[in-house]
Amino acid sequence: MNLLARYAECIFWMARYMERAENLARILDVHETFARDTRGMTNWFSIVQLNADEKDFFSRHDRPTAEAVVHYYMFDTQHTNSLVSMLRMARENARVLRPWISTEMWTQINVFHNKLVEMNGKDVALPNLSKVCTWIKEECQTHTGITEGTFYRDQGWYFYQLGKYIERADQTTRLLDIKYHTLLPSPVAVGSTLDMSQWTTVLRSAAGYHAFRRVYPRGMSPTTVAGFMMFNEGFPRSVVMCVRQIDGLLTRLKSRYTLRNGSDAMEKVDELLGALLARPIEVVIQEGLHEYLDGVQAQLCGITNEIGRAFFGQDTVTVTQSQSQ
């Protein structure tokens, strides 16, 4: 039982780290591309604020310059949410899972990790950052495709999917937040050419622009974009779509494998889904989108904790398990 729990936890976190790495690359790419003020300068500190890393960041850096922030999120091995650290932890979990995953899955993660480790600051200097971020996103998508095609559909598959969708929902709220809470210079700019350009780039960063245009062929507004990314059930990265997937996965996991635990996690998922469906996006924005997104993130943390208690024998909000392996 303990061995199964250990494998399940490794699978869950491998999925989360790979999804998180892709989304961090998206955020860095978005920020480098268009997060600029009226003077053409980029406020890189907003990424630090978005991830609540202020204390840790300033323990090693004096100022949030572009070079400092990019290094912190790309190569800082002491920072658990840097890309190098996430890929290392994903690789360590994959190493433990060698009897469970395909050779192709292990090889791709291992090669991806090794290539990233070989890079340095010159490789991600601002003219090259977008290119490197694109490469990271493509490697993460390659992992997703290999996993889809080779991972055996047993209990491990369900834990992998749970990790992926919890992380994806959380990261979608962060992509929205980086636009709505930090990028717009002032309320006067709402609806301006700059504002619409930024919302377009947010959609593209989530690979949602073409899907959005299928629903809204003409026109764009903060309300329609935020509503699409939060509530559209046809968009694979919308929060509602991800939460519905989590709900179905937990239900099937318990019923198919007659697992006794997990009821508290399912209740929290039901609470979150009910909250998401309770108010239209117009009301959410009127009452405060940033605060709403913070609340969704807190509920996702609660779900993660309950999954940890039910299936792994411990809380899992603090992402430390793979470092001790």
PDB file of C-alpha atoms in Angstrom:
ATOM      1  CA  MET A   1       0.000   0.000   0.000  1.00  0.00           C
ATOM      2  CA  ASN A   2       2.784   2.470   0.852  1.00  0.00           C
ATOM      3  CA  LEU A   3       4.585   1.553  -2.355  1.00  0.00           C
ATOM      4  CA  LEU A   4       1.417   2.206  -4.386  1.00  0.00           C
ATOM      5  CA  ALA A   5       0.903   5.516  -2.612  1.00  0.00           C
ATOM      6  CA  ARG A   6       4.484   6.526  -3.370  1.00  0.00           C
ATOM      7  CA  TYR A   7       4.097   5.703  -7.055  1.00  0.00           C
ATOM      8  CA  ALA A   8       0.756   7.525  -7.216  1.00  0.00           C
ATOM      9  CA  GLU A   9       2.283  10.628  -5.662  1.00  0.00           C
ATOM     10  CA  CYS A  10       5.255  10.557  -8.032  1.00  0.00           C
ATOM     11  CA  ILE A  11       2.921  10.274 -11.035  1.00  0.00           C
ATOM     12  CA  PHE A  12       0.729  13.108  -9.742  1.00  0.00           C
ATOM     13  CA  TRP A  13       3.693  15.455  -9.260  1.00  0.00           C
ATOM     14  CA  MET A  14       5.466  14.504 -12.468  1.00  0.00           C
ATOM     15  CA  ALA A  15       2.356  15.630 -14.329  1.00  0.00           C
ATOM     16  CA  ARG A  16       2.125  18.845 -12.315  1.00  0.00           C
ATOM     17  CA  TYR A  17       5.778  19.764 -12.815  1.00  0.00           C
ATOM     18  CA  MET A  18       5.606  19.242 -16.580  1.00  0.00           C
ATOM     19  CA  GLU A  19       2.387  21.242 -16.875  1.00  0.00           C
ATOM     20  CA  ARG A  20       3.825  23.948 -14.618  1.00  0.00           C
ATOM     21  CA  ALA A  21       7.012  24.173 -16.669  1.00  0.00           C
ATOM     22  CA  GLU A  22       5.019  24.719 -19.848  1.00  0.00           C
ATOM     23  CA  ASN A  23       2.918  27.408 -18.255  1.00  0.00           C
ATOM     24  CA  LEU A  24       5.893  29.215 -16.715  1.00  0.00           C
ATOM     25  CA  ALA A  25       7.468  29.300 -20.162  1.00  0.00           C
ATOM     26  CA  ARG A  26       4.218  30.781 -21.465  1.00  0.00           C
ATOM     27  CA  ILE A  27       4.201  33.465 -18.770  1.00  0.00           C
ATOM     28  CA  LEU A  28       7.834  34.432 -19.405  1.00  0.00           C
ATOM     29  CA  ASP A  29       7.165  34.558 -23.137  1.00  0.00           C
ATOM     30  CA  VAL A  30       4.040  36.681 -22.695  1.00  0.00           C
ATOM     31  CA  HIS A  31       5.831  39.070 -20.386  1.00  0.00           C
ATOM     32  CA  GLU A  32       8.844  39.498 -22.630  1.00  0.00           C
ATOM     33  CA  THR A  33       6.570  40.040 -25.624  1.00  0.00           C
ATOM     34  CA  PHE A  34       4.133  42.692 -24.453  1.00  0.00           C
ATOM     35  CA  ALA A  35       4.216  43.503 -20.722  1.00  0.00           C
ATOM     36  CA  ARG A  36       5.499  47.023 -21.290  1.00  0.00           C
ATOM     37  CA  ASP A  37       4.588  50.411 -19.898  1.00  0.00           C
ATOM     38  CA  THR A  38       4.111  53.618 -21.901  1.00  0.00           C
ATOM     39  CA  ARG A  39       7.898  54.051 -22.122  1.00  0.00           C
ATOM     40  CA  GLY A  40       8.402  50.566 -23.562  1.00  0.00           C
ATOM     41  CA  MET A  41       9.863  49.229 -20.308  1.00  0.00           C
ATOM     42  CA  THR A  42       8.886  45.880 -18.825  1.00  0.00           C
ATOM     43  CA  ASN A  43       7.952  45.501 -15.168  1.00  0.00           C
ATOM     44  CA  TRP A  44       9.556  42.125 -14.491  1.00  0.00           C
ATOM     45  CA  PHE A  45       8.762  42.359 -10.797  1.00  0.00           C
ATOM     46  CA  SER A  46       5.120  41.590 -11.549  1.00  0.00           C
ATOM     47  CA  ILE A  47       6.097  37.976 -12.323  1.00  0.00           C
ATOM     48  CA  VAL A  48       7.714  37.716  -8.892  1.00  0.00           C
ATOM     49  CA  GLN A  49       4.573  39.166  -7.308  1.00  0.00           C
ATOM     50  CA  LEU A  50       2.315  36.874  -9.303  1.00  0.00           C
ATOM     51  CA  ASN A  51       4.093  33.818  -7.899  1.00  0.00           C
ATOM     52  CA  ALA A  52       4.372  35.280  -4.352  1.00  0.00           C
ATOM     53  CA  ASP A  53       8.155  34.918  -4.486  1.00  0.00           C
ATOM     54  CA  GLU A  54       9.102  38.392  -3.205  1.00  0.00           C
ATOM     55  CA  LYS A  55      10.839  37.315   0.005  1.00  0.00           C
ATOM     56  CA  ASP A  56      12.832  34.536  -1.609  1.00  0.00           C
ATOM     57  CA  PHE A  57      13.741  36.628  -4.655  1.00  0.00           C
ATOM     58  CA  PHE A  58      15.098  39.556  -2.648  1.00  0.00           C
ATOM     59  CA  SER A  59      17.125  37.228  -0.458  1.00  0.00           C
ATOM     60  CA  ARG A  60      19.363  36.714  -3.507  1.00  0.00           C
ATOM     61  CA  HIS A  61      18.798  39.763  -5.727  1.00  0.00           C
ATOM     62  CA  ASP A  62      18.877  43.502  -5.033  1.00  0.00           C
ATOM     63  CA  ARG A  63      16.622  44.602  -7.876  1.00  0.00           C
ATOM     64  CA  PRO A  64      14.079  42.862 -10.160  1.00  0.00           C
ATOM     65  CA  THR A  65      15.936  43.513 -13.400  1.00  0.00           C
ATOM     66  CA  ALA A  66      15.159  41.490 -16.509  1.00  0.00           C
ATOM     67  CA  GLU A  67      18.379  39.499 -16.121  1.00  0.00           C
ATOM     68  CA  ALA A  68      17.754  38.763 -12.440  1.00  0.00           C
ATOM     69  CA  VAL A  69      14.129  37.676 -12.896  1.00  0.00           C
ATOM     70  CA  VAL A  70      14.851  35.536 -15.961  1.00  0.00           C
ATOM     71  CA  HIS A  71      17.755  33.806 -14.192  1.00  0.00           C
ATOM     72  CA  TYR A  72      15.623  33.285 -11.075  1.00  0.00           C
ATOM     73  CA  TYR A  73      12.862  31.560 -13.039  1.00  0.00           C
ATOM     74  CA  MET A  74      15.053  29.766 -15.559  1.00  0.00           C
ATOM     75  CA  PHE A  75      18.236  28.534 -13.857  1.00  0.00           C
ATOM     76  CA  ASP A  76      18.171  29.164 -10.088  1.00  0.00           C
ATOM     77  CA  THR A  77      18.617  25.699  -8.585  1.00  0.00           C
ATOM     78  CA  GLN A  78      17.789  27.007  -5.095  1.00  0.00           C
ATOM     79  CA  HIS A  79      14.394  28.208  -6.303  1.00  0.00           C
ATOM     80  CA  THR A  80      11.924  25.313  -6.377  1.00  0.00           C
ATOM     81  CA  ASN A  81       9.759  26.996  -9.009  1.00  0.00           C
ATOM     82  CA  SER A  82      12.526  27.673 -11.534  1.00  0.00           C
ATOM     83  CA  LEU A  83      12.361  25.749 -14.788  1.00  0.00           C
ATOM     84  CA  VAL A  84      15.601  23.906 -14.014  1.00  0.00           C
ATOM     85  CA  SER A  85      14.245  22.859 -10.608  1.00  0.00           C
ATOM     86  CA  MET A  86      10.884  21.776 -12.027  1.00  0.00           C
ATOM     87  CA  LEU A  87      12.502  19.703 -14.746  1.00  0.00           C
ATOM     88  CA  ARG A  88      14.860  18.156 -12.190  1.00  0.00           C
ATOM     89  CA  MET A  89      11.949  17.193  -9.957  1.00  0.00           C
ATOM     90  CA  ALA A  90       9.931  15.858 -12.900  1.00  0.00           C
ATOM     91  CA  ARG A  91      12.972  13.807 -13.936  1.00  0.00           C
ATOM     92  CA  GLU A  92      13.477  12.463 -10.397  1.00  0.00           C
ATOM     93  CA  ASN A  93       9.858  11.398 -10.216  1.00  0.00           C
ATOM     94  CA  ALA A  94      10.151   9.787 -13.658  1.00  0.00           C
ATOM     95  CA  ARG A  95      13.277   7.945 -12.490  1.00  0.00           C
ATOM     96  CA  VAL A  96      11.339   6.440  -9.573  1.00  0.00           C
ATOM     97  CA  LEU A  97       8.569   5.527 -12.022  1.00  0.00           C
ATOM     98  CA  ARG A  98      10.747   3.639 -14.497  1.00  0.00           C
ATOM     99  CA  PRO A  99       8.771   0.371 -13.936  1.00  0.00           C
ATOM    100  CA  TRP A 100       5.522   2.279 -14.591  1.00  0.00           C
ATOM    101  CA  ILE A 101       6.252   4.556 -17.546  1.00  0.00           C
ATOM    102  CA  SER A 102       7.401   3.845 -21.087  1.00  0.00           C
ATOM    103  CA  THR A 103      11.002   4.094 -22.193  1.00  0.00           C
ATOM    104  CA  GLU A 104       9.936   6.920 -24.508  1.00  0.00           C
ATOM    105  CA  MET A 105       8.533   8.959 -21.613  1.00  0.00           C
ATOM    106  CA  TRP A 106      11.698   8.559 -19.551  1.00  0.00           C
ATOM    107  CA  THR A 107      14.051   9.296 -22.445  1.00  0.00           C
ATOM    108  CA  GLN A 108      12.247  12.477 -23.483  1.00  0.00           C
ATOM    109  CA  ILE A 109      12.157  13.926 -19.944  1.00  0.00           C
ATOM    110  CA  ASN A 110      15.786  12.990 -19.354  1.00  0.00           C
ATOM    111  CA  VAL A 111      17.047  14.562 -22.600  1.00  0.00           C
ATOM    112  CA  PHE A 112      14.866  17.667 -22.072  1.00  0.00           C
ATOM    113  CA  HIS A 113      16.269  18.137 -18.562  1.00  0.00           C
ATOM    114  CA  ASN A 114      19.873  17.668 -19.665  1.00  0.00           C
ATOM    115  CA  LYS A 115      19.597  20.182 -22.515  1.00  0.00           C
ATOM    116  CA  LEU A 116      18.072  22.800 -20.225  1.00  0.00           C
ATOM    117  CA  VAL A 117      20.803  22.298 -17.619  1.00  0.00           C
ATOM    118  CA  GLU A 118      23.441  22.917 -20.281  1.00  0.00           C
ATOM    119  CA  MET A 119      22.061  26.381 -21.051  1.00  0.00           C
ATOM    120  CA  ASN A 120      23.249  29.597 -19.425  1.00  0.00           C
ATOM    121  CA  GLY A 121      22.343  33.260 -19.178  1.00  0.00           C
ATOM    122  CA  LYS A 122      23.615  34.088 -22.656  1.00  0.00           C
ATOM    123  CA  ASP A 123      21.265  31.521 -24.170  1.00  0.00           C
ATOM    124  CA  VAL A 124      18.216  33.299 -22.693  1.00  0.00           C
ATOM    125  CA  ALA A 125      19.294  36.920 -23.109  1.00  0.00           C
ATOM    126  CA  LEU A 126      16.195  38.907 -24.071  1.00  0.00           C
ATOM    127  CA  PRO A 127      16.605  38.610 -27.852  1.00  0.00           C
ATOM    128  CA  ASN A 128      16.648  34.801 -27.427  1.00  0.00           C
ATOM    129  CA  LEU A 129      14.220  34.350 -24.537  1.00  0.00           C
ATOM    130  CA  SER A 130      11.115  33.921 -26.675  1.00  0.00           C
ATOM    131  CA  LYS A 131      12.821  31.282 -28.815  1.00  0.00           C
ATOM    132  CA  VAL A 132      13.909  29.314 -25.740  1.00  0.00           C
ATOM    133  CA  CYS A 133      10.430  29.567 -24.216  1.00  0.00           C
ATOM    134  CA  THR A 134       8.939  28.236 -27.450  1.00  0.00           C
ATOM    135  CA  TRP A 135      11.351  25.283 -27.312  1.00  0.00           C
ATOM    136  CA  ILE A 136      10.363  24.555 -23.688  1.00  0.00           C
ATOM    137  CA  LYS A 137       6.661  24.656 -24.564  1.00  0.00           C
ATOM    138  CA  GLU A 138       7.205  22.293 -27.484  1.00  0.00           C
ATOM    139  CA  GLU A 139       9.162  19.848 -25.312  1.00  0.00           C
ATOM    140  CA  CYS A 140       6.377  19.853 -22.720  1.00  0.00           C
ATOM    141  CA  GLN A 141       3.811  19.265 -25.453  1.00  0.00           C
ATOM    142  CA  THR A 142       5.951  16.411 -26.781  1.00  0.00           C
ATOM    143  CA  HIS A 143       5.872  14.886 -23.296  1.00  0.00           C
ATOM    144  CA  THR A 144       2.087  15.196 -23.276  1.00  0.00           C
ATOM    145  CA  GLY A 145       1.812  13.460 -26.634  1.00  0.00           C
ATOM    146  CA  ILE A 146       4.165  10.626 -25.673  1.00  0.00           C
ATOM    147  CA  THR A 147       2.284  10.133 -22.416  1.00  0.00           C
ATOM    148  CA  GLU A 148      -1.052  10.023 -24.210  1.00  0.00           C
ATOM    149  CA  GLY A 149       0.245   7.400 -26.615  1.00  0.00           C
ATOM    150  CA  THR A 150       2.239   5.146 -24.262  1.00  0.00           C
ATOM    151  CA  PHE A 151       1.031   5.411 -20.644  1.00  0.00           C
ATOM    152  CA  TYR A 152      -0.876   2.283 -19.552  1.00  0.00           C
ATOM    153  CA  ARG A 153      -4.460   3.065 -18.471  1.00  0.00           C
ATOM    154  CA  ASP A 154      -4.465   1.894 -14.866  1.00  0.00           C
ATOM    155  CA  GLN A 155      -4.671   3.810 -11.577  1.00  0.00           C
ATOM    156  CA  GLY A 156      -1.491   5.667 -12.447  1.00  0.00           C
ATOM    157  CA  TRP A 157      -3.168   7.204 -15.489  1.00  0.00           C
ATOM    158  CA  TYR A 158      -5.858   8.732 -13.295  1.00  0.00           C
ATOM    159  CA  PHE A 159      -3.331  10.283 -10.932  1.00  0.00           C
ATOM    160  CA  TYR A 160      -1.386  11.680 -13.869  1.00  0.00           C
ATOM    161  CA  GLN A 161      -4.543  13.296 -15.263  1.00  0.00           C
ATOM    162  CA  LEU A 162      -5.513  14.665 -11.844  1.00  0.00           C
ATOM    163  CA  GLY A 163      -2.134  16.356 -11.493  1.00  0.00           C
ATOM    164  CA  LYS A 164      -2.292  17.766 -15.003  1.00  0.00           C
ATOM    165  CA  TYR A 165      -5.770  19.267 -14.710  1.00  0.00           C
ATOM    166  CA  ILE A 166      -5.272  20.723 -11.221  1.00  0.00           C
ATOM    167  CA  GLU A 167      -2.095  22.431 -12.392  1.00  0.00           C
ATOM    168  CA  ARG A 168      -3.681  23.585 -15.648  1.00  0.00           C
ATOM    169  CA  ALA A 169      -6.642  25.169 -13.875  1.00  0.00           C
ATOM    170  CA  ASP A 170      -4.336  26.971 -11.453  1.00  0.00           C
ATOM    171  CA  GLN A 171      -2.086  28.228 -14.231  1.00  0.00           C
ATOM    172  CA  THR A 172      -4.998  29.510 -16.317  1.00  0.00           C
ATOM    173  CA  THR A 173      -6.018  31.715 -13.395  1.00  0.00           C
ATOM    174  CA  ARG A 174      -2.429  33.010 -13.198  1.00  0.00           C
ATOM    175  CA  LEU A 175      -2.289  33.851 -16.893  1.00  0.00           C
ATOM    176  CA  LEU A 176      -5.498  35.841 -16.504  1.00  0.00           C
ATOM    177  CA  ASP A 177      -4.175  37.522 -13.393  1.00  0.00           C
ATOM    178  CA  ILE A 178      -0.920  38.655 -14.956  1.00  0.00           C
ATOM    179  CA  LYS A 179      -2.928  40.563 -17.553  1.00  0.00           C
ATOM    180  CA  TYR A 180      -5.762  41.895 -15.466  1.00  0.00           C
ATOM    181  CA  HIS A 181      -3.891  42.730 -12.282  1.00  0.00           C
ATOM    182  CA  THR A 182      -0.466  43.854 -13.478  1.00  0.00           C
ATOM    183  CA  LEU A 183      -0.304  44.751 -17.150  1.00  0.00           C
ATOM    184  CA  LEU A 184      -2.911  47.410 -17.831  1.00  0.00           C
ATOM    185  CA  PRO A 185      -1.351  50.829 -17.168  1.00  0.00           C
ATOM    186  CA  SER A 186      -4.541  52.515 -15.966  1.00  0.00           C
ATOM    187  CA  PRO A 187      -8.342  52.176 -16.082  1.00  0.00           C
ATOM    188  CA  VAL A 188      -8.346  54.773 -18.859  1.00  0.00           C
ATOM    189  CA  ALA A 189      -6.645  52.254 -21.150  1.00  0.00           C
ATOM    190  CA  VAL A 190      -9.486  49.730 -20.915  1.00  0.00           C
ATOM    191  CA  GLY A 191     -10.732  49.058 -24.436  1.00  0.00           C
ATOM    192  CA  SER A 192      -7.743  50.768 -26.056  1.00  0.00           C
ATOM    193  CA  THR A 193      -5.637  49.272 -28.845  1.00  0.00           C
ATOM    194  CA  LEU A 194      -2.986  48.379 -26.247  1.00  0.00           C
ATOM    195  CA  ASP A 195      -5.581  46.678 -24.063  1.00  0.00           C
ATOM    196  CA  MET A 196      -6.987  44.578 -26.919  1.00  0.00           C
ATOM    197  CA  SER A 197      -3.501  43.643 -28.102  1.00  0.00           C
ATOM    198  CA  GLN A 198      -2.657  42.393 -24.618  1.00  0.00           C
ATOM    199  CA  TRP A 199      -5.832  40.321 -24.340  1.00  0.00           C
ATOM    200  CA  THR A 200      -5.063  38.798 -27.753  1.00  0.00           C
ATOM    201  CA  THR A 201      -1.600  37.812 -26.565  1.00  0.00           C
ATOM    202  CA  VAL A 202      -3.006  36.279 -23.370  1.00  0.00           C
ATOM    203  CA  LEU A 203      -5.270  34.112 -25.511  1.00  0.00           C
ATOM    204  CA  ARG A 204      -2.357  33.106 -27.710  1.00  0.00           C
ATOM    205  CA  SER A 205      -0.231  32.316 -24.655  1.00  0.00           C
ATOM    206  CA  ALA A 206      -2.894  29.826 -23.586  1.00  0.00           C
ATOM    207  CA  ALA A 207      -3.199  28.449 -27.133  1.00  0.00           C
ATOM    208  CA  GLY A 208      -6.765  29.735 -27.107  1.00  0.00           C
ATOM    209  CA  TYR A 209      -6.917  32.466 -29.736  1.00  0.00           C
ATOM    210  CA  HIS A 210      -8.361  30.388 -32.577  1.00  0.00           C
ATOM    211  CA  ALA A 211     -10.801  28.618 -30.252  1.00  0.00           C
ATOM    212  CA  PHE A 212     -11.917  32.024 -28.934  1.00  0.00           C
ATOM    213  CA  ARG A 213     -12.525  33.241 -32.485  1.00  0.00           C
ATOM    214  CA  ARG A 214     -14.780  30.264 -33.154  1.00  0.00           C
ATOM    215  CA  VAL A 215     -17.016  31.488 -30.336  1.00  0.00           C
ATOM    216  CA  TYR A 216     -16.506  35.230 -30.928  1.00  0.00           C
ATOM    217  CA  PRO A 217     -15.727  35.724 -34.645  1.00  0.00           C
ATOM    218  CA  ARG A 218     -15.758  39.501 -34.283  1.00  0.00           C
ATOM    219  CA  GLY A 219     -14.856  41.825 -31.488  1.00  0.00           C
ATOM    220  CA  MET A 220     -13.099  41.268 -28.197  1.00  0.00           C
ATOM    221  CA  SER A 221     -13.440  42.610 -24.675  1.00  0.00           C
ATOM    222  CA  PRO A 222     -11.939  41.861 -21.264  1.00  0.00           C
ATOM    223  CA  THR A 223     -15.261  40.296 -20.294  1.00  0.00           C
ATOM    224  CA  THR A 224     -15.446  37.907 -23.245  1.00  0.00           C
ATOM    225  CA  VAL A 225     -11.802  36.827 -22.955  1.00  0.00           C
ATOM    226  CA  ALA A 226     -11.910  36.318 -19.187  1.00  0.00           C
ATOM    227  CA  GLY A 227     -15.243  34.511 -19.459  1.00  0.00           C
ATOM    228  CA  PHE A 228     -13.915  32.257 -22.199  1.00  0.00           C
ATOM    229  CA  MET A 229     -10.804  31.289 -20.233  1.00  0.00           C
ATOM    230  CA  MET A 230     -12.704  30.784 -17.000  1.00  0.00           C
ATOM    231  CA  PHE A 231     -16.021  29.255 -18.022  1.00  0.00           C
ATOM    232  CA  ASN A 232     -16.066  27.961 -21.614  1.00  0.00           C
ATOM    233  CA  GLU A 233     -16.515  24.192 -21.384  1.00  0.00           C
ATOM    234  CA  GLY A 234     -15.219  23.571 -24.897  1.00  0.00           C
ATOM    235  CA  PHE A 235     -11.820  25.158 -24.271  1.00  0.00           C
ATOM    236  CA  PRO A 236      -9.351  22.568 -22.860  1.00  0.00           C
ATOM    237  CA  ARG A 237      -7.596  25.095 -20.607  1.00  0.00           C
ATOM    238  CA  SER A 238     -10.655  26.799 -19.160  1.00  0.00           C
ATOM    239  CA  VAL A 239     -10.979  26.502 -15.409  1.00  0.00           C
ATOM    240  CA  VAL A 240     -14.470  24.994 -15.572  1.00  0.00           C
ATOM    241  CA  MET A 241     -13.360  22.404 -18.123  1.00  0.00           C
ATOM    242  CA  CYS A 242     -10.415  21.383 -15.919  1.00  0.00           C
ATOM    243  CA  VAL A 243     -12.526  21.175 -12.756  1.00  0.00           C
ATOM    244  CA  ARG A 244     -15.108  19.012 -14.547  1.00  0.00           C
ATOM    245  CA  GLN A 245     -12.281  16.702 -15.602  1.00  0.00           C
ATOM    246  CA  ILE A 246     -11.018  16.514 -12.004  1.00  0.00           C
ATOM    247  CA  ASP A 247     -14.527  15.675 -10.819  1.00  0.00           C
ATOM    248  CA  GLY A 248     -14.923  12.876 -13.367  1.00  0.00           C
ATOM    249  CA  LEU A 249     -11.454  11.470 -12.726  1.00  0.00           C
ATOM    250  CA  LEU A 250     -11.999  11.242  -8.970  1.00  0.00           C
ATOM    251  CA  THR A 251     -15.396   9.623  -9.485  1.00  0.00           C
ATOM    252  CA  ARG A 252     -14.042   6.990 -11.887  1.00  0.00           C
ATOM    253  CA  LEU A 253     -10.933   6.384  -9.808  1.00  0.00           C
ATOM    254  CA  LYS A 254     -13.006   5.608  -6.717  1.00  0.00           C
ATOM    255  CA  SER A 255     -15.641   3.519  -8.494  1.00  0.00           C
ATOM    256  CA  ARG A 256     -13.362   1.550 -10.825  1.00  0.00           C
ATOM    257  CA  TYR A 257     -10.820   0.650  -8.138  1.00  0.00           C
ATOM    258  CA  THR A 258     -13.215   0.619  -5.140  1.00  0.00           C
ATOM    259  CA  LEU A 259     -11.043   3.077  -3.197  1.00  0.00           C
ATOM    260  CA  ARG A 260     -12.496   4.029   0.165  1.00  0.00           C
ATOM    261  CA  ASN A 261     -10.886   7.463   0.460  1.00  0.00           C
ATOM    262  CA  GLY A 262     -11.314  10.584  -1.605  1.00  0.00           C
ATOM    263  CA  SER A 263     -14.814  11.676  -0.571  1.00  0.00           C
ATOM    264  CA  ASP A 264     -13.553  14.900   1.033  1.00  0.00           C
ATOM    265  CA  ALA A 265     -11.650  15.774  -2.131  1.00  0.00           C
ATOM    266  CA  MET A 266     -14.769  15.151  -4.211  1.00  0.00           C
ATOM    267  CA  GLU A 267     -16.789  17.423  -1.920  1.00  0.00           C
ATOM    268  CA  LYS A 268     -14.272  20.220  -2.378  1.00  0.00           C
ATOM    269  CA  VAL A 269     -14.378  19.755  -6.143  1.00  0.00           C
ATOM    270  CA  ASP A 270     -18.191  20.000  -6.026  1.00  0.00           C
ATOM    271  CA  GLU A 271     -17.904  23.208  -3.984  1.00  0.00           C
ATOM    272  CA  LEU A 272     -15.499  24.746  -6.471  1.00  0.00           C
ATOM    273  CA  LEU A 273     -17.577  23.717  -9.468  1.00  0.00           C
ATOM    274  CA  GLY A 274     -20.694  25.151  -7.846  1.00  0.00           C
ATOM    275  CA  ALA A 275     -18.893  28.426  -7.143  1.00  0.00           C
ATOM    276  CA  LEU A 276     -17.639  28.616 -10.733  1.00  0.00           C
ATOM    277  CA  LEU A 277     -21.122  28.102 -12.145  1.00  0.00           C
ATOM    278  CA  ALA A 278     -22.858  30.421  -9.694  1.00  0.00           C
ATOM    279  CA  ARG A 279     -21.918  33.812 -11.156  1.00  0.00           C
ATOM    280  CA  PRO A 280     -21.513  35.101 -14.714  1.00  0.00           C
ATOM    281  CA  ILE A 281     -18.255  36.730 -15.704  1.00  0.00           C
ATOM    282  CA  GLU A 282     -19.815  40.210 -15.663  1.00  0.00           C
ATOM    283  CA  VAL A 283     -20.542  39.871 -11.943  1.00  0.00           C
ATOM    284  CA  VAL A 284     -17.105  38.389 -11.266  1.00  0.00           C
ATOM    285  CA  ILE A 285     -15.352  41.343 -12.901  1.00  0.00           C
ATOM    286  CA  GLN A 286     -17.600  43.846 -11.158  1.00  0.00           C
ATOM    287  CA  GLU A 287     -16.840  42.315  -7.755  1.00  0.00           C
ATOM    288  CA  GLY A 288     -13.100  41.929  -8.470  1.00  0.00           C
ATOM    289  CA  LEU A 289     -11.500  39.443 -10.847  1.00  0.00           C
ATOM    290  CA  HIS A 290      -8.160  39.382  -9.016  1.00  0.00           C
ATOM    291  CA  GLU A 291      -9.803  38.462  -5.705  1.00  0.00           C
ATOM    292  CA  TYR A 292     -11.954  35.862  -7.452  1.00  0.00           C
ATOM    293  CA  LEU A 293      -8.898  34.232  -9.047  1.00  0.00           C
ATOM    294  CA  ASP A 294      -7.124  34.172  -5.680  1.00  0.00           C
ATOM    295  CA  GLY A 295     -10.116  32.348  -4.228  1.00  0.00           C
ATOM    296  CA  VAL A 296     -10.110  29.748  -7.000  1.00  0.00           C
ATOM    297  CA  GLN A 297      -6.385  29.133  -6.449  1.00  0.00           C
ATOM    298  CA  ALA A 298      -6.984  28.632  -2.719  1.00  0.00           C
ATOM    299  CA  GLN A 299      -9.743  26.097  -3.440  1.00  0.00           C
ATOM    300  CA  LEU A 300      -7.481  24.200  -5.842  1.00  0.00           C
ATOM    301  CA  CYS A 301      -4.868  24.033  -3.070  1.00  0.00           C
ATOM    302  CA  GLY A 302      -7.526  22.599  -0.778  1.00  0.00           C
ATOM    303  CA  ILE A 303      -8.397  19.924  -3.331  1.00  0.00           C
ATOM    304  CA  THR A 304      -4.715  19.038  -3.686  1.00  0.00           C
ATOM    305  CA  ASN A 305      -4.405  18.706   0.072  1.00  0.00           C
ATOM    306  CA  GLU A 306      -7.401  16.381   0.267  1.00  0.00           C
ATOM    307  CA  ILE A 307      -6.042  14.207  -2.546  1.00  0.00           C
ATOM    308  CA  GLY A 308      -2.764  13.992  -0.644  1.00  0.00           C
ATOM    309  CA  ARG A 309      -4.485  12.934   2.578  1.00  0.00           C
ATOM    310  CA  ALA A 310      -6.718  10.421   0.801  1.00  0.00           C
ATOM    311  CA  PHE A 311      -4.241   8.685  -1.498  1.00  0.00           C
ATOM    312  CA  PHE A 312      -0.684   9.657  -0.548  1.00  0.00           C
ATOM    313  CA  GLY A 313      -0.963   9.688   3.237  1.00  0.00           C
ATOM    314  CA  GLN A 314       0.117  13.327   3.605  1.00  0.00           C
ATOM    315  CA  ASP A 315      -0.640  16.928   2.642  1.00  0.00           C
ATOM    316  CA  THR A 316       0.766  17.849  -0.752  1.00  0.00           C
ATOM    317  CA  VAL A 317       0.386  21.623  -0.994  1.00  0.00           C
ATOM    318  CA  THR A 318       4.020  22.090   0.019  1.00  0.00           C
ATOM    319  CA  VAL A 319       5.896  20.823  -3.008  1.00  0.00           C
ATOM    320  CA  THR A 320       8.794  19.054  -1.331  1.00  0.00           C
ATOM    321  CA  GLN A 321       8.190  15.377  -1.796  1.00  0.00           C
ATOM    322  CA  SER A 322      10.367  14.822  -4.847  1.00  0.00           C
ATOM    323  CA  GLN A 323      13.328  16.642  -3.356  1.00  0.00           C
ATOM    324  CA  SER A 324      13.655  14.001  -0.645  1.00  0.00           C
ATOM    325  CA  GLN A 325      13.731  11.075  -3.086  1.00  0.00           C
TER     326      GLN A 325
END
